[in-house]
Amino acid sequence: MSDHTTHGPAPVIAGLLLAAGGGRRLGGRPKALLPHHGRPLVENAVRVLREAGCGPLHVVLGASAAEVRERADLTGCVVVDNPDWTEGMGSSLRVGLASLAGAGADAVLVSLVDQPGIGPTAVARVLAAYRSRASLAAAAYDGERGHPVLFGADRWADIARTATGDQGARVHLKRHAGEVTLVECGDVAQAFDIDTPPDLARLA
């Protein structure tokens, strides 16, 4: 049986960065603009996706979207605004998947802006789990599912239909738990979030 590694063109795996959060527990500082190595955090997240081999790259903004566009270098990305970002991650995921509708991608790798401990090596591992447009894969840390996650294009419609509130793709992942390929990344990445003021110490 042939597979994409030896026959036909390489799959197109888009990168989708969810960067809409308002940093409510950070005093309302939009996460995309938190400083990291002297630049906005969103730039780091885009670089990671690019270096891992994702493309095209789509970025969903929400809180302070105009300021993020002004201050962050998002050259080469398709940047879309989620006017309903306060509803939670689910709405941003829906907006992002809708923006990819005409991109011709076989799959999408979804990452979160506030996880700077996850670098290109971990993302590339999850990308390598792609097998078909029905693929479903996720990074795991000590066996626990985390981000990033990869969704074959055949799954997007159901994910968009079930992504509500802060659930994101959780409903789809739970329903299809037996089909998820877990890719251990605990040896090359740390899956912490930047959510509260003490977490800011993790940013350089």
CSV table of C-alpha atoms in Angstrom, one decimal:
chain,number,residue,atom,x,y,z
A,1,MET,CA,0.0,0.0,0.0
A,2,SER,CA,1.4,3.4,-1.0
A,3,ASP,CA,1.7,6.3,1.4
A,4,HIS,CA,2.5,10.0,1.1
A,5,THR,CA,6.2,9.5,1.9
A,6,THR,CA,7.0,7.7,-1.3
A,7,HIS,CA,4.2,8.5,-3.8
A,8,GLY,CA,2.6,11.7,-5.0
A,9,PRO,CA,3.0,15.3,-3.7
A,10,ALA,CA,3.7,15.9,0.0
A,11,PRO,CA,0.6,16.8,2.0
A,12,VAL,CA,-0.2,20.4,2.7
A,13,ILE,CA,-0.4,20.9,6.5
A,14,ALA,CA,-1.5,24.3,7.5
A,15,GLY,CA,-0.6,25.9,10.8
A,16,LEU,CA,-3.4,27.5,12.8
A,17,LEU,CA,-2.3,29.7,15.7
A,18,LEU,CA,-5.1,30.6,18.2
A,19,ALA,CA,-3.9,34.0,19.6
A,20,ALA,CA,-7.2,35.7,20.5
A,21,GLY,CA,-7.0,35.5,24.3
A,22,GLY,CA,-7.4,38.6,26.5
A,23,GLY,CA,-5.3,37.4,29.4
A,24,ARG,CA,-8.1,38.0,31.9
A,25,ARG,CA,-6.0,36.6,34.8
A,26,LEU,CA,-3.1,38.7,33.6
A,27,GLY,CA,-5.0,41.9,34.2
A,28,GLY,CA,-6.4,42.0,30.7
A,29,ARG,CA,-3.1,42.0,28.9
A,30,PRO,CA,-3.6,40.3,25.5
A,31,LYS,CA,-1.5,37.2,25.4
A,32,ALA,CA,-0.3,37.8,21.8
A,33,LEU,CA,1.5,40.9,22.9
A,34,LEU,CA,3.3,39.5,26.0
A,35,PRO,CA,7.0,40.2,25.6
A,36,HIS,CA,9.2,37.1,24.9
A,37,HIS,CA,12.9,37.6,23.9
A,38,GLY,CA,12.1,41.2,23.2
A,39,ARG,CA,9.3,40.6,20.8
A,40,PRO,CA,5.5,39.9,21.0
A,41,LEU,CA,4.7,36.3,22.0
A,42,VAL,CA,2.7,35.8,18.9
A,43,GLU,CA,5.8,36.2,16.7
A,44,ASN,CA,7.5,33.3,18.6
A,45,ALA,CA,4.5,31.0,18.0
A,46,VAL,CA,4.4,31.8,14.3
A,47,ARG,CA,8.2,31.2,14.0
A,48,VAL,CA,7.8,27.8,15.7
A,49,LEU,CA,5.1,26.7,13.2
A,50,ARG,CA,7.1,27.9,10.3
A,51,GLU,CA,10.3,26.2,11.4
A,52,ALA,CA,8.5,23.0,12.0
A,53,GLY,CA,7.3,22.9,8.4
A,54,CYS,CA,3.7,24.1,8.6
A,55,GLY,CA,2.3,26.2,5.7
A,56,PRO,CA,0.2,28.1,5.0
A,57,LEU,CA,0.0,29.8,8.3
A,58,HIS,CA,-3.2,31.3,9.7
A,59,VAL,CA,-3.4,33.4,12.9
A,60,VAL,CA,-6.7,34.1,14.7
A,61,LEU,CA,-6.6,37.4,16.7
A,62,GLY,CA,-9.2,38.7,19.1
A,63,ALA,CA,-8.3,40.9,22.1
A,64,SER,CA,-6.6,44.1,21.0
A,65,ALA,CA,-6.5,42.7,17.4
A,66,ALA,CA,-5.7,46.1,15.9
A,67,GLU,CA,-2.8,46.7,18.3
A,68,VAL,CA,-1.4,43.2,17.6
A,69,ARG,CA,-1.5,43.8,13.9
A,70,GLU,CA,0.3,47.0,14.4
A,71,ARG,CA,3.0,45.8,16.8
A,72,ALA,CA,3.7,42.2,15.7
A,73,ASP,CA,5.4,41.1,12.5
A,74,LEU,CA,3.0,38.6,11.0
A,75,THR,CA,4.4,38.7,7.5
A,76,GLY,CA,3.4,35.7,5.4
A,77,CYS,CA,0.5,34.8,7.6
A,78,VAL,CA,-3.2,35.0,6.9
A,79,VAL,CA,-4.5,37.0,9.8
A,80,VAL,CA,-8.2,36.8,10.7
A,81,ASP,CA,-10.1,38.5,13.5
A,82,ASN,CA,-12.5,36.7,15.8
A,83,PRO,CA,-15.1,39.3,16.9
A,84,ASP,CA,-16.5,36.7,19.4
A,85,TRP,CA,-13.2,35.9,21.0
A,86,THR,CA,-14.7,36.4,24.5
A,87,GLU,CA,-16.9,33.3,24.0
A,88,GLY,CA,-13.7,31.2,24.3
A,89,MET,CA,-11.4,29.1,22.3
A,90,GLY,CA,-14.1,27.3,20.4
A,91,SER,CA,-15.1,30.4,18.5
A,92,SER,CA,-11.5,31.1,17.5
A,93,LEU,CA,-11.1,27.5,16.3
A,94,ARG,CA,-14.3,27.9,14.1
A,95,VAL,CA,-13.0,31.2,12.7
A,96,GLY,CA,-9.6,29.6,11.9
A,97,LEU,CA,-11.0,26.6,10.2
A,98,ALA,CA,-13.4,28.8,8.2
A,99,SER,CA,-10.4,30.8,7.0
A,100,LEU,CA,-8.7,27.7,5.8
A,101,ALA,CA,-11.6,26.5,3.7
A,102,GLY,CA,-10.1,27.5,0.4
A,103,ALA,CA,-6.4,26.9,1.3
A,104,GLY,CA,-6.3,23.4,-0.2
A,105,ALA,CA,-4.7,22.0,3.0
A,106,ASP,CA,-4.9,18.3,3.7
A,107,ALA,CA,-4.7,18.8,7.5
A,108,VAL,CA,-4.2,21.6,10.0
A,109,LEU,CA,-1.9,21.7,13.0
A,110,VAL,CA,-3.5,23.8,15.8
A,111,SER,CA,-1.3,25.5,18.4
A,112,LEU,CA,-1.9,28.0,21.2
A,113,VAL,CA,0.0,31.4,21.5
A,114,ASP,CA,0.6,31.0,25.3
A,115,GLN,CA,2.7,27.8,25.2
A,116,PRO,CA,6.2,29.1,24.5
A,117,GLY,CA,7.7,25.9,26.0
A,118,ILE,CA,6.6,24.0,22.9
A,119,GLY,CA,9.2,24.5,20.1
A,120,PRO,CA,9.6,23.3,16.5
A,121,THR,CA,10.9,19.9,17.4
A,122,ALA,CA,7.7,18.9,19.1
A,123,VAL,CA,5.6,20.4,16.4
A,124,ALA,CA,7.5,18.6,13.7
A,125,ARG,CA,6.9,15.3,15.6
A,126,VAL,CA,3.2,15.8,15.5
A,127,LEU,CA,3.3,16.8,11.8
A,128,ALA,CA,5.0,13.5,11.1
A,129,ALA,CA,2.0,11.6,12.4
A,130,TYR,CA,0.0,12.7,9.4
A,131,ARG,CA,-1.3,9.8,7.3
A,132,SER,CA,-4.4,10.9,5.5
A,133,ARG,CA,-7.1,13.6,5.5
A,134,ALA,CA,-8.8,11.6,8.3
A,135,SER,CA,-5.7,11.8,10.5
A,136,LEU,CA,-6.1,12.8,14.2
A,137,ALA,CA,-3.0,13.3,16.2
A,138,ALA,CA,-1.9,15.2,19.3
A,139,ALA,CA,1.2,15.8,21.3
A,140,ALA,CA,1.4,14.0,24.6
A,141,TYR,CA,3.3,14.8,27.8
A,142,ASP,CA,4.0,11.8,30.0
A,143,GLY,CA,1.1,10.1,28.2
A,144,GLU,CA,-1.4,13.0,28.7
A,145,ARG,CA,-2.8,14.5,25.6
A,146,GLY,CA,-1.9,18.2,25.0
A,147,HIS,CA,-1.1,20.6,22.2
A,148,PRO,CA,-0.4,21.0,19.4
A,149,VAL,CA,-3.1,18.8,17.7
A,150,LEU,CA,-3.4,17.8,14.1
A,151,PHE,CA,-6.7,17.4,12.3
A,152,GLY,CA,-7.1,15.9,8.8
A,153,ALA,CA,-9.3,18.0,6.6
A,154,ASP,CA,-12.1,15.4,6.6
A,155,ARG,CA,-12.7,16.2,10.3
A,156,TRP,CA,-12.9,20.0,10.1
A,157,ALA,CA,-16.7,20.2,9.6
A,158,ASP,CA,-17.5,18.1,12.7
A,159,ILE,CA,-14.9,20.0,14.8
A,160,ALA,CA,-16.4,23.3,13.8
A,161,ARG,CA,-19.9,22.1,14.6
A,162,THR,CA,-18.9,20.9,18.1
A,163,ALA,CA,-16.4,23.7,19.0
A,164,THR,CA,-18.2,25.8,21.6
A,165,GLY,CA,-17.2,27.9,24.6
A,166,ASP,CA,-13.7,26.9,25.8
A,167,GLN,CA,-14.1,23.4,24.6
A,168,GLY,CA,-12.2,23.9,21.3
A,169,ALA,CA,-11.9,20.4,19.7
A,170,ARG,CA,-12.3,18.6,23.0
A,171,VAL,CA,-15.7,17.1,22.0
A,172,HIS,CA,-14.4,15.7,18.8
A,173,LEU,CA,-11.3,14.4,20.4
A,174,LYS,CA,-13.3,12.7,23.1
A,175,ARG,CA,-15.8,11.1,20.7
A,176,HIS,CA,-12.9,9.7,18.6
A,177,ALA,CA,-10.4,9.0,21.4
A,178,GLY,CA,-9.6,5.6,19.9
A,179,GLU,CA,-8.5,7.2,16.6
A,180,VAL,CA,-6.1,9.8,18.2
A,181,THR,CA,-2.4,9.1,17.6
A,182,LEU,CA,-0.6,10.3,20.7
A,183,VAL,CA,3.0,11.6,19.9
A,184,GLU,CA,5.1,11.8,23.1
A,185,CYS,CA,6.9,15.2,23.3
A,186,GLY,CA,7.7,15.4,27.0
A,187,ASP,CA,11.4,14.9,26.3
A,188,VAL,CA,11.6,17.9,24.0
A,189,ALA,CA,8.9,20.4,25.2
A,190,GLN,CA,7.1,21.8,28.2
A,191,ALA,CA,3.4,22.2,27.9
A,192,PHE,CA,2.8,25.0,30.4
A,193,ASP,CA,0.4,27.9,29.7
A,194,ILE,CA,1.0,31.6,30.5
A,195,ASP,CA,-2.2,32.2,32.4
A,196,THR,CA,-1.4,34.0,35.7
A,197,PRO,CA,1.1,36.7,36.8
A,198,PRO,CA,3.5,34.1,38.3
A,199,ASP,CA,3.6,32.4,34.8
A,200,LEU,CA,5.2,35.5,33.3
A,201,ALA,CA,8.5,34.5,34.9
A,202,ARG,CA,8.6,31.7,32.3
A,203,LEU,CA,8.9,34.3,29.5
A,204,ALA,CA,12.4,35.5,28.7
